[in-house]
């Protein structure tokens, strides 16, 4: 009796877990595009894409992690300032989710 109850509980737990994991896959948080080229003086927009994560856009924070001499960041737009490479980072405050975007500035 105990053995069949344990087996029944194990089967039920496995069924519940398979349903839960099929509803939501692995969380993914990324820039779209993940890499871009802009010319000096040109402005381009980017988006953040999130799969299987509820994102409160008020908690999204962007910063220039590398190359702040090469680009200007205003909201979700980047303007090329001078030739070089930069890296943007997006973070959802209060979580460990981060995304990066490489920016190449050309003439």
mmCIF file of N, CA, C and O in Angstrom:
data_model
loop_
_atom_site.group_PDB
_atom_site.id
_atom_site.type_symbol
_atom_site.label_atom_id
_atom_site.label_comp_id
_atom_site.label_asym_id
_atom_site.label_seq_id
_atom_site.Cartn_x
_atom_site.Cartn_y
_atom_site.Cartn_z
ATOM 1 N N UNK A 1 0.817 -1.186 0.000
ATOM 2 C CA UNK A 1 0.000 0.000 0.000
ATOM 3 C C UNK A 1 0.869 1.262 0.000
ATOM 4 O O UNK A 1 0.637 2.168 -0.778
ATOM 5 N N UNK A 2 1.871 1.282 0.933
ATOM 6 C CA UNK A 2 2.748 2.452 1.000
ATOM 7 C C UNK A 2 3.530 2.619 -0.298
ATOM 8 O O UNK A 2 3.744 3.729 -0.760
ATOM 9 N N UNK A 3 3.954 1.488 -0.853
ATOM 10 C CA UNK A 3 4.744 1.545 -2.080
ATOM 11 C C UNK A 3 3.899 2.082 -3.239
ATOM 12 O O UNK A 3 4.351 2.913 -4.014
ATOM 13 N N UNK A 4 2.663 1.634 -3.366
ATOM 14 C CA UNK A 4 1.822 2.106 -4.468
ATOM 15 C C UNK A 4 1.449 3.581 -4.272
ATOM 16 O O UNK A 4 1.336 4.331 -5.248
ATOM 17 N N UNK A 5 1.292 4.022 -3.021
ATOM 18 C CA UNK A 5 1.014 5.433 -2.753
ATOM 19 C C UNK A 5 2.226 6.285 -3.133
ATOM 20 O O UNK A 5 2.076 7.339 -3.757
ATOM 21 N N UNK A 6 3.417 5.832 -2.806
ATOM 22 C CA UNK A 6 4.636 6.556 -3.149
ATOM 23 C C UNK A 6 4.796 6.646 -4.671
ATOM 24 O O UNK A 6 5.165 7.692 -5.209
ATOM 25 N N UNK A 7 4.500 5.563 -5.356
ATOM 26 C CA UNK A 7 4.597 5.553 -6.820
ATOM 27 C C UNK A 7 3.562 6.516 -7.417
ATOM 28 O O UNK A 7 3.866 7.290 -8.327
ATOM 29 N N UNK A 8 2.350 6.497 -6.899
ATOM 30 C CA UNK A 8 1.296 7.398 -7.388
ATOM 31 C C UNK A 8 1.690 8.848 -7.174
ATOM 32 O O UNK A 8 1.519 9.686 -8.065
ATOM 33 N N UNK A 9 2.233 9.171 -6.013
ATOM 34 C CA UNK A 9 2.667 10.542 -5.727
ATOM 35 C C UNK A 9 3.819 10.953 -6.645
ATOM 36 O O UNK A 9 3.861 12.090 -7.119
ATOM 37 N N UNK A 10 4.745 10.058 -6.891
ATOM 38 C CA UNK A 10 5.869 10.362 -7.774
ATOM 39 C C UNK A 10 5.381 10.626 -9.199
ATOM 40 O O UNK A 10 5.844 11.552 -9.872
ATOM 41 N N UNK A 11 4.431 9.833 -9.666
ATOM 42 C CA UNK A 11 3.879 10.035 -11.006
ATOM 43 C C UNK A 11 3.139 11.366 -11.086
ATOM 44 O O UNK A 11 3.286 12.129 -12.041
ATOM 45 N N UNK A 12 2.367 11.689 -10.048
ATOM 46 C CA UNK A 12 1.631 12.957 -10.028
ATOM 47 C C UNK A 12 2.603 14.135 -10.021
ATOM 48 O O UNK A 12 2.402 15.122 -10.729
ATOM 49 N N UNK A 13 3.651 14.042 -9.221
ATOM 50 C CA UNK A 13 4.644 15.130 -9.161
ATOM 51 C C UNK A 13 5.334 15.296 -10.514
ATOM 52 O O UNK A 13 5.542 16.426 -10.978
ATOM 53 N N UNK A 14 5.681 14.204 -11.156
ATOM 54 C CA UNK A 14 6.327 14.276 -12.467
ATOM 55 C C UNK A 14 5.392 14.906 -13.500
ATOM 56 O O UNK A 14 5.811 15.713 -14.336
ATOM 57 N N UNK A 15 4.119 14.569 -13.445
ATOM 58 C CA UNK A 15 3.148 15.144 -14.385
ATOM 59 C C UNK A 15 3.008 16.645 -14.164
ATOM 60 O O UNK A 15 2.972 17.428 -15.113
ATOM 61 N N UNK A 16 2.941 17.064 -12.917
ATOM 62 C CA UNK A 16 2.826 18.494 -12.603
ATOM 63 C C UNK A 16 4.067 19.235 -13.079
ATOM 64 O O UNK A 16 3.960 20.291 -13.694
ATOM 65 N N UNK A 17 5.239 18.685 -12.824
ATOM 66 C CA UNK A 17 6.476 19.339 -13.263
ATOM 67 C C UNK A 17 6.557 19.435 -14.775
ATOM 68 O O UNK A 17 6.980 20.458 -15.316
ATOM 69 N N UNK A 18 6.138 18.398 -15.478
ATOM 70 C CA UNK A 18 6.218 18.449 -16.942
ATOM 71 C C UNK A 18 5.258 19.485 -17.504
ATOM 72 O O UNK A 18 5.569 20.178 -18.461
ATOM 73 N N UNK A 19 4.106 19.641 -16.908
ATOM 74 C CA UNK A 19 3.153 20.655 -17.356
ATOM 75 C C UNK A 19 3.717 22.043 -17.081
ATOM 76 O O UNK A 19 3.680 22.928 -17.930
ATOM 77 N N UNK A 20 4.276 22.257 -15.902
ATOM 78 C CA UNK A 20 4.813 23.577 -15.545
ATOM 79 C C UNK A 20 5.988 23.963 -16.439
ATOM 80 O O UNK A 20 6.070 25.106 -16.873
ATOM 81 N N UNK A 21 6.882 23.048 -16.698
ATOM 82 C CA UNK A 21 8.051 23.400 -17.505
ATOM 83 C C UNK A 21 7.699 23.546 -18.979
ATOM 84 O O UNK A 21 8.367 24.271 -19.686
ATOM 85 N N UNK A 22 6.641 22.898 -19.432
ATOM 86 C CA UNK A 22 6.273 23.081 -20.833
ATOM 87 C C UNK A 22 5.562 24.414 -21.034
ATOM 88 O O UNK A 22 5.537 24.947 -22.128
ATOM 89 N N UNK A 23 4.971 24.975 -19.978
ATOM 90 C CA UNK A 23 4.304 26.273 -20.094
ATOM 91 C C UNK A 23 5.324 27.385 -20.262
ATOM 92 O O UNK A 23 5.091 28.327 -20.995
ATOM 93 N N UNK A 24 6.394 27.293 -19.568
ATOM 94 C CA UNK A 24 7.436 28.317 -19.643
ATOM 95 C C UNK A 24 8.764 27.636 -19.884
ATOM 96 O O UNK A 24 9.175 26.789 -19.118
ATOM 97 N N UNK A 25 9.418 28.028 -20.948
ATOM 98 C CA UNK A 25 10.737 27.488 -21.237
ATOM 99 C C UNK A 25 11.786 28.260 -20.468
ATOM 100 O O UNK A 25 11.496 29.010 -19.538
ATOM 101 N N UNK A 26 12.993 28.100 -20.891
ATOM 102 C CA UNK A 26 14.118 28.780 -20.258
ATOM 103 C C UNK A 26 13.983 30.292 -20.464
ATOM 104 O O UNK A 26 13.742 30.753 -21.572
ATOM 105 N N UNK A 27 14.136 31.083 -19.401
ATOM 106 C CA UNK A 27 14.055 32.538 -19.555
ATOM 107 C C UNK A 27 15.166 33.065 -20.459
ATOM 108 O O UNK A 27 16.286 32.566 -20.437
ATOM 109 N N UNK A 28 14.832 34.041 -21.276
ATOM 110 C CA UNK A 28 15.807 34.646 -22.173
ATOM 111 C C UNK A 28 15.540 36.141 -22.233
ATOM 112 O O UNK A 28 14.395 36.569 -22.393
ATOM 113 N N UNK A 29 16.588 36.941 -22.132
ATOM 114 C CA UNK A 29 16.497 38.396 -22.083
ATOM 115 C C UNK A 29 17.634 38.926 -22.931
ATOM 116 O O UNK A 29 18.793 38.622 -22.679
ATOM 117 N N UNK A 30 17.324 39.678 -24.005
ATOM 118 C CA UNK A 30 18.387 40.065 -24.932
ATOM 119 C C UNK A 30 18.024 41.342 -25.706
ATOM 120 O O UNK A 30 16.860 41.710 -25.812
ATOM 121 N N UNK A 31 19.071 41.993 -26.224
ATOM 122 C CA UNK A 31 18.897 43.138 -27.099
ATOM 123 C C UNK A 31 18.477 42.646 -28.477
ATOM 124 O O UNK A 31 18.902 41.587 -28.927
ATOM 125 N N UNK A 32 17.694 43.464 -29.156
ATOM 126 C CA UNK A 32 17.316 43.169 -30.524
ATOM 127 C C UNK A 32 17.519 44.442 -31.340
ATOM 128 O O UNK A 32 16.755 45.374 -31.181
ATOM 129 N N UNK A 33 18.583 44.535 -32.127
ATOM 130 C CA UNK A 33 19.583 43.512 -32.412
ATOM 131 C C UNK A 33 20.615 43.396 -31.287
ATOM 132 O O UNK A 33 20.760 44.302 -30.479
ATOM 133 N N UNK A 34 21.337 42.285 -31.275
ATOM 134 C CA UNK A 34 22.356 42.064 -30.247
ATOM 135 C C UNK A 34 23.687 42.726 -30.611
ATOM 136 O O UNK A 34 24.578 42.820 -29.782
ATOM 137 N N UNK A 35 23.787 43.161 -31.854
ATOM 138 C CA UNK A 35 24.985 43.860 -32.324
ATOM 139 C C UNK A 35 24.547 44.797 -33.448
ATOM 140 O O UNK A 35 23.682 44.441 -34.242
ATOM 141 N N UNK A 36 25.109 46.009 -33.468
ATOM 142 C CA UNK A 36 24.733 46.934 -34.532
ATOM 143 C C UNK A 36 25.898 47.829 -34.911
ATOM 144 O O UNK A 36 26.828 48.009 -34.130
ATOM 145 N N UNK A 37 25.804 48.354 -36.115
ATOM 146 C CA UNK A 37 26.786 49.308 -36.613
ATOM 147 C C UNK A 37 26.061 50.621 -36.878
ATOM 148 O O UNK A 37 24.994 50.628 -37.491
ATOM 149 N N UNK A 38 26.620 51.719 -36.379
ATOM 150 C CA UNK A 38 26.088 53.052 -36.645
ATOM 151 C C UNK A 38 27.222 53.910 -37.176
ATOM 152 O O UNK A 38 28.390 53.689 -36.841
ATOM 153 N N UNK A 39 26.886 54.871 -38.009
ATOM 154 C CA UNK A 39 27.878 55.817 -38.495
ATOM 155 C C UNK A 39 27.947 57.000 -37.535
ATOM 156 O O UNK A 39 26.999 57.263 -36.791
ATOM 157 N N UNK A 40 29.061 57.700 -37.540
ATOM 158 C CA UNK A 40 29.192 58.911 -36.734
ATOM 159 C C UNK A 40 28.051 59.852 -37.128
ATOM 160 O O UNK A 40 27.814 60.103 -38.309
ATOM 161 N N UNK A 41 27.298 60.328 -36.159
ATOM 162 C CA UNK A 41 26.167 61.218 -36.391
ATOM 163 C C UNK A 41 24.847 60.516 -36.644
ATOM 164 O O UNK A 41 23.792 61.136 -36.603
ATOM 165 N N UNK A 42 24.883 59.217 -36.870
ATOM 166 C CA UNK A 42 23.669 58.441 -37.133
ATOM 167 C C UNK A 42 23.053 57.966 -35.826
ATOM 168 O O UNK A 42 23.750 57.648 -34.868
ATOM 169 N N UNK A 43 21.725 57.911 -35.798
ATOM 170 C CA UNK A 43 20.995 57.427 -34.627
ATOM 171 C C UNK A 43 20.203 56.191 -35.008
ATOM 172 O O UNK A 43 19.543 56.172 -36.043
ATOM 173 N N UNK A 44 20.285 55.157 -34.173
ATOM 174 C CA UNK A 44 19.517 53.928 -34.379
ATOM 175 C C UNK A 44 18.848 53.535 -33.065
ATOM 176 O O UNK A 44 19.353 53.823 -31.983
ATOM 177 N N UNK A 45 17.734 52.846 -33.201
ATOM 178 C CA UNK A 45 16.984 52.365 -32.034
ATOM 179 C C UNK A 45 17.252 50.886 -31.803
ATOM 180 O O UNK A 45 17.610 50.158 -32.725
ATOM 181 N N UNK A 46 17.025 50.463 -30.581
ATOM 182 C CA UNK A 46 17.102 49.047 -30.241
ATOM 183 C C UNK A 46 15.902 48.708 -29.378
ATOM 184 O O UNK A 46 15.217 49.587 -28.864
ATOM 185 N N UNK A 47 15.651 47.417 -29.236
ATOM 186 C CA UNK A 47 14.585 46.920 -28.372
ATOM 187 C C UNK A 47 15.165 45.874 -27.443
ATOM 188 O O UNK A 47 16.206 45.300 -27.723
ATOM 189 N N UNK A 48 14.463 45.639 -26.385
ATOM 190 C CA UNK A 48 14.788 44.516 -25.507
ATOM 191 C C UNK A 48 13.725 43.454 -25.742
ATOM 192 O O UNK A 48 12.536 43.753 -25.789
ATOM 193 N N UNK A 49 14.163 42.234 -25.932
ATOM 194 C CA UNK A 49 13.251 41.113 -26.088
ATOM 195 C C UNK A 49 13.377 40.215 -24.871
ATOM 196 O O UNK A 49 14.474 40.018 -24.351
ATOM 197 N N UNK A 50 12.248 39.716 -24.432
ATOM 198 C CA UNK A 50 12.233 38.833 -23.267
ATOM 199 C C UNK A 50 11.297 37.665 -23.553
ATOM 200 O O UNK A 50 10.171 37.876 -23.999
ATOM 201 N N UNK A 51 11.793 36.491 -23.324
ATOM 202 C CA UNK A 51 10.990 35.287 -23.497
ATOM 203 C C UNK A 51 10.907 34.574 -22.155
ATOM 204 O O UNK A 51 11.919 34.362 -21.494
ATOM 205 N N UNK A 52 9.691 34.273 -21.761
ATOM 206 C CA UNK A 52 9.429 33.559 -20.514
ATOM 207 C C UNK A 52 9.853 34.357 -19.284
ATOM 208 O O UNK A 52 10.228 33.784 -18.263
ATOM 209 N N UNK A 53 9.829 35.688 -19.403
ATOM 210 C CA UNK A 53 10.119 36.589 -18.287
ATOM 211 C C UNK A 53 9.087 37.701 -18.346
ATOM 212 O O UNK A 53 8.839 38.260 -19.410
ATOM 213 N N UNK A 54 8.498 38.016 -17.218
ATOM 214 C CA UNK A 54 7.619 39.179 -17.149
ATOM 215 C C UNK A 54 8.501 40.388 -16.885
ATOM 216 O O UNK A 54 9.168 40.465 -15.861
ATOM 217 N N UNK A 55 8.532 41.343 -17.827
ATOM 218 C CA UNK A 55 9.408 42.503 -17.708
ATOM 219 C C UNK A 55 8.574 43.746 -17.427
ATOM 220 O O UNK A 55 7.688 44.093 -18.199
ATOM 221 N N UNK A 56 8.864 44.381 -16.316
ATOM 222 C CA UNK A 56 8.298 45.683 -16.007
ATOM 223 C C UNK A 56 9.239 46.705 -16.630
ATOM 224 O O UNK A 56 10.365 46.886 -16.172
ATOM 225 N N UNK A 57 8.797 47.355 -17.702
ATOM 226 C CA UNK A 57 9.690 48.250 -18.450
ATOM 227 C C UNK A 57 10.166 49.436 -17.614
ATOM 228 O O UNK A 57 11.183 50.047 -17.935
ATOM 229 N N UNK A 58 9.475 49.750 -16.536
ATOM 230 C CA UNK A 58 9.956 50.800 -15.636
ATOM 231 C C UNK A 58 11.200 50.363 -14.869
ATOM 232 O O UNK A 58 11.931 51.181 -14.337
ATOM 233 N N UNK A 59 11.432 49.047 -14.807
ATOM 234 C CA UNK A 59 12.603 48.530 -14.094
ATOM 235 C C UNK A 59 13.786 48.238 -15.019
ATOM 236 O O UNK A 59 14.822 47.780 -14.572
ATOM 237 N N UNK A 60 13.608 48.495 -16.323
ATOM 238 C CA UNK A 60 14.711 48.302 -17.262
ATOM 239 C C UNK A 60 15.659 49.491 -17.174
ATOM 240 O O UNK A 60 15.234 50.640 -17.269
ATOM 241 N N UNK A 61 16.929 49.204 -16.984
ATOM 242 C CA UNK A 61 17.950 50.251 -16.916
ATOM 243 C C UNK A 61 19.020 49.946 -17.946
ATOM 244 O O UNK A 61 19.467 48.808 -18.075
ATOM 245 N N UNK A 62 19.428 50.983 -18.686
ATOM 246 C CA UNK A 62 20.443 50.842 -19.719
ATOM 247 C C UNK A 62 21.660 51.675 -19.339
ATOM 248 O O UNK A 62 21.521 52.769 -18.797
ATOM 249 N N UNK A 63 22.834 51.150 -19.645
ATOM 250 C CA UNK A 63 24.044 51.958 -19.469
ATOM 251 C C UNK A 63 25.107 51.522 -20.472
ATOM 252 O O UNK A 63 25.036 50.455 -21.057
ATOM 253 N N UNK A 64 26.067 52.422 -20.655
ATOM 254 C CA UNK A 64 27.190 52.131 -21.535
ATOM 255 C C UNK A 64 28.280 51.512 -20.677
ATOM 256 O O UNK A 64 28.840 52.173 -19.812
ATOM 257 N N UNK A 65 28.547 50.233 -20.899
ATOM 258 C CA UNK A 65 29.528 49.519 -20.091
ATOM 259 C C UNK A 65 30.948 49.776 -20.577
ATOM 260 O O UNK A 65 31.882 49.779 -19.780
ATOM 261 N N UNK A 66 31.104 49.973 -21.872
ATOM 262 C CA UNK A 66 32.417 50.228 -22.468
ATOM 263 C C UNK A 66 32.240 51.200 -23.626
ATOM 264 O O UNK A 66 31.252 51.118 -24.356
ATOM 265 N N UNK A 67 33.191 52.090 -23.823
ATOM 266 C CA UNK A 67 33.206 52.953 -24.994
ATOM 267 C C UNK A 67 32.270 54.133 -24.937
ATOM 268 O O UNK A 67 31.691 54.504 -25.957
ATOM 269 N N UNK A 68 32.132 54.742 -23.760
ATOM 270 C CA UNK A 68 31.204 55.872 -23.661
ATOM 271 C C UNK A 68 31.662 57.102 -24.443
ATOM 272 O O UNK A 68 30.894 58.042 -24.625
ATOM 273 N N UNK A 69 32.892 57.100 -24.944
ATOM 274 C CA UNK A 69 33.352 58.180 -25.821
ATOM 275 C C UNK A 69 32.845 58.002 -27.253
ATOM 276 O O UNK A 69 32.890 58.942 -28.044
ATOM 277 N N UNK A 70 32.376 56.804 -27.596
ATOM 278 C CA UNK A 70 32.023 56.489 -28.979
ATOM 279 C C UNK A 70 30.534 56.621 -29.294
ATOM 280 O O UNK A 70 30.163 56.769 -30.456
ATOM 281 N N UNK A 71 29.686 56.531 -28.267
ATOM 282 C CA UNK A 71 28.244 56.607 -28.502
ATOM 283 C C UNK A 71 27.572 57.500 -27.459
ATOM 284 O O UNK A 71 28.104 57.727 -26.373
ATOM 285 N N UNK A 72 26.387 57.956 -27.841
ATOM 286 C CA UNK A 72 25.513 58.687 -26.923
ATOM 287 C C UNK A 72 24.255 57.851 -26.781
ATOM 288 O O UNK A 72 23.680 57.395 -27.779
ATOM 289 N N UNK A 73 23.819 57.621 -25.562
ATOM 290 C CA UNK A 73 22.654 56.784 -25.281
ATOM 291 C C UNK A 73 21.534 57.649 -24.710
ATOM 292 O O UNK A 73 21.719 58.342 -23.712
ATOM 293 N N UNK A 74 20.396 57.626 -25.363
ATOM 294 C CA UNK A 74 19.203 58.330 -24.892
ATOM 295 C C UNK A 74 18.040 57.353 -24.985
ATOM 296 O O UNK A 74 17.572 57.043 -26.093
ATOM 297 N N UNK A 75 17.594 56.872 -23.851
ATOM 298 C CA UNK A 75 16.491 55.904 -23.852
ATOM 299 C C UNK A 75 16.880 54.652 -24.603
ATOM 300 O O UNK A 75 17.829 53.969 -24.237
ATOM 301 N N UNK A 76 16.160 54.372 -25.682
ATOM 302 C CA UNK A 76 16.458 53.182 -26.495
ATOM 303 C C UNK A 76 17.028 53.571 -27.856
ATOM 304 O O UNK A 76 16.835 52.863 -28.844
ATOM 305 N N UNK A 77 17.749 54.701 -27.892
ATOM 306 C CA UNK A 77 18.432 55.092 -29.125
ATOM 307 C C UNK A 77 19.908 55.332 -28.847
ATOM 308 O O UNK A 77 20.294 55.781 -27.772
ATOM 309 N N UNK A 78 20.703 55.026 -29.849
ATOM 310 C CA UNK A 78 22.152 55.193 -29.778
ATOM 311 C C UNK A 78 22.573 56.070 -30.946
ATOM 312 O O UNK A 78 22.113 55.881 -32.066
ATOM 313 N N UNK A 79 23.443 57.032 -30.667
ATOM 314 C CA UNK A 79 23.999 57.890 -31.711
ATOM 315 C C UNK A 79 25.507 57.715 -31.728
ATOM 316 O O UNK A 79 26.151 57.761 -30.675
ATOM 317 N N UNK A 80 26.053 57.526 -32.925
ATOM 318 C CA UNK A 80 27.502 57.425 -33.070
ATOM 319 C C UNK A 80 28.155 58.779 -32.870
ATOM 320 O O UNK A 80 27.734 59.768 -33.464
ATOM 321 N N UNK A 81 29.186 58.838 -32.014
ATOM 322 C CA UNK A 81 29.884 60.093 -31.716
ATOM 323 C C UNK A 81 31.237 60.127 -32.401
ATOM 324 O O UNK A 81 31.603 61.115 -33.023
ATOM 325 N N UNK A 82 31.988 59.038 -32.267
ATOM 326 C CA UNK A 82 33.272 58.916 -32.951
ATOM 327 C C UNK A 82 33.561 57.449 -33.213
ATOM 328 O O UNK A 82 32.972 56.569 -32.582
ATOM 329 N N UNK A 83 34.461 57.172 -34.146
ATOM 330 C CA UNK A 83 34.760 55.800 -34.562
ATOM 331 C C UNK A 83 35.328 55.003 -33.390
ATOM 332 O O UNK A 83 36.230 55.461 -32.690
ATOM 333 N N UNK A 84 34.754 53.834 -33.183
ATOM 334 C CA UNK A 84 35.205 52.927 -32.120
ATOM 335 C C UNK A 84 34.112 51.933 -31.783
ATOM 336 O O UNK A 84 33.068 51.886 -32.433
ATOM 337 N N UNK A 85 34.367 51.127 -30.752
ATOM 338 C CA UNK A 85 33.409 50.100 -30.325
ATOM 339 C C UNK A 85 32.936 50.381 -28.909
ATOM 340 O O UNK A 85 33.695 50.859 -28.067
ATOM 341 N N UNK A 86 31.672 50.055 -28.665
ATOM 342 C CA UNK A 86 31.083 50.258 -27.348
ATOM 343 C C UNK A 86 30.231 49.038 -26.994
ATOM 344 O O UNK A 86 29.936 48.200 -27.850
ATOM 345 N N UNK A 87 29.857 48.971 -25.736
ATOM 346 C CA UNK A 87 28.989 47.885 -25.292
ATOM 347 C C UNK A 87 27.905 48.451 -24.388
ATOM 348 O O UNK A 87 28.201 49.158 -23.420
ATOM 349 N N UNK A 88 26.653 48.160 -24.731
ATOM 350 C CA UNK A 88 25.521 48.532 -23.897
ATOM 351 C C UNK A 88 25.157 47.362 -23.001
ATOM 352 O O UNK A 88 25.292 46.200 -23.395
ATOM 353 N N UNK A 89 24.656 47.680 -21.830
ATOM 354 C CA UNK A 89 24.162 46.660 -20.918
ATOM 355 C C UNK A 89 22.764 47.071 -20.469
ATOM 356 O O UNK A 89 22.526 48.240 -20.154
ATOM 357 N N UNK A 90 21.867 46.110 -20.467
ATOM 358 C CA UNK A 90 20.520 46.318 -19.937
ATOM 359 C C UNK A 90 20.346 45.408 -18.730
ATOM 360 O O UNK A 90 20.802 44.273 -18.725
ATOM 361 N N UNK A 91 19.696 45.933 -17.708
ATOM 362 C CA UNK A 91 19.469 45.188 -16.474
ATOM 363 C C UNK A 91 18.013 45.366 -16.071
ATOM 364 O O UNK A 91 17.457 46.459 -16.208
ATOM 365 N N UNK A 92 17.396 44.302 -15.601
ATOM 366 C CA UNK A 92 16.091 44.422 -14.981
ATOM 367 C C UNK A 92 16.347 44.553 -13.490
ATOM 368 O O UNK A 92 16.833 43.606 -12.854
ATOM 369 N N UNK A 93 16.070 45.740 -12.936
ATOM 370 C CA UNK A 93 16.337 45.984 -11.513
ATOM 371 C C UNK A 93 15.647 44.927 -10.661
ATOM 372 O O UNK A 93 14.513 44.529 -10.924
ATOM 373 N N UNK A 94 16.344 44.479 -9.631
ATOM 374 C CA UNK A 94 15.793 43.506 -8.704
ATOM 375 C C UNK A 94 15.900 42.070 -9.177
ATOM 376 O O UNK A 94 15.374 41.171 -8.536
ATOM 377 N N UNK A 95 16.555 41.854 -10.332
ATOM 378 C CA UNK A 95 16.745 40.498 -10.850
ATOM 379 C C UNK A 95 18.207 40.319 -11.238
ATOM 380 O O UNK A 95 18.988 41.267 -11.206
ATOM 381 N N UNK A 96 18.541 39.128 -11.653
ATOM 382 C CA UNK A 96 19.900 38.869 -12.140
ATOM 383 C C UNK A 96 19.961 38.889 -13.667
ATOM 384 O O UNK A 96 20.986 38.563 -14.247
ATOM 385 N N UNK A 97 18.875 39.294 -14.325
ATOM 386 C CA UNK A 97 18.841 39.310 -15.783
ATOM 387 C C UNK A 97 19.604 40.500 -16.343
ATOM 388 O O UNK A 97 19.360 41.638 -15.968
ATOM 389 N N UNK A 98 20.533 40.214 -17.257
ATOM 390 C CA UNK A 98 21.275 41.256 -17.961
ATOM 391 C C UNK A 98 21.368 40.868 -19.433
ATOM 392 O O UNK A 98 21.284 39.693 -19.785
ATOM 393 N N UNK A 99 21.523 41.879 -20.271
ATOM 394 C CA UNK A 99 21.708 41.658 -21.701
ATOM 395 C C UNK A 99 22.771 42.629 -22.183
ATOM 396 O O UNK A 99 22.937 43.705 -21.602
ATOM 397 N N UNK A 100 23.498 42.253 -23.225
ATOM 398 C CA UNK A 100 24.519 43.128 -23.769
ATOM 399 C C UNK A 100 24.323 43.302 -25.275
ATOM 400 O O UNK A 100 23.768 42.436 -25.942
ATOM 401 N N UNK A 101 24.784 44.443 -25.762
ATOM 402 C CA UNK A 101 24.721 44.759 -27.191
ATOM 403 C C UNK A 101 26.020 45.423 -27.591
ATOM 404 O O UNK A 101 26.451 46.402 -26.961
ATOM 405 N N UNK A 102 26.664 44.895 -28.622
ATOM 406 C CA UNK A 102 27.897 45.501 -29.138
ATOM 407 C C UNK A 102 27.526 46.557 -30.168
ATOM 408 O O UNK A 102 26.690 46.317 -31.033
ATOM 409 N N UNK A 103 28.166 47.714 -30.063
ATOM 410 C CA UNK A 103 27.931 48.805 -30.990
ATOM 411 C C UNK A 103 29.241 49.137 -31.688
ATOM 412 O O UNK A 103 30.243 49.398 -31.030
ATOM 413 N N UNK A 104 29.233 49.114 -33.018
ATOM 414 C CA UNK A 104 30.396 49.481 -33.814
ATOM 415 C C UNK A 104 30.090 50.819 -34.477
ATOM 416 O O UNK A 104 29.109 50.929 -35.204
ATOM 417 N N UNK A 105 30.921 51.830 -34.211
ATOM 418 C CA UNK A 105 30.733 53.146 -34.814
ATOM 419 C C UNK A 105 31.754 53.290 -35.940
ATOM 420 O O UNK A 105 32.949 53.102 -35.726
ATOM 421 N N UNK A 106 31.254 53.623 -37.131
ATOM 422 C CA UNK A 106 32.105 53.776 -38.304
ATOM 423 C C UNK A 106 31.930 55.176 -38.876
ATOM 424 O O UNK A 106 31.031 55.919 -38.470
ATOM 425 N N UNK A 107 32.797 55.518 -39.847
ATOM 426 C CA UNK A 107 32.692 56.837 -40.509
ATOM 427 C C UNK A 107 31.528 56.847 -41.473
ATOM 428 O O UNK A 107 31.128 55.895 -42.010
#
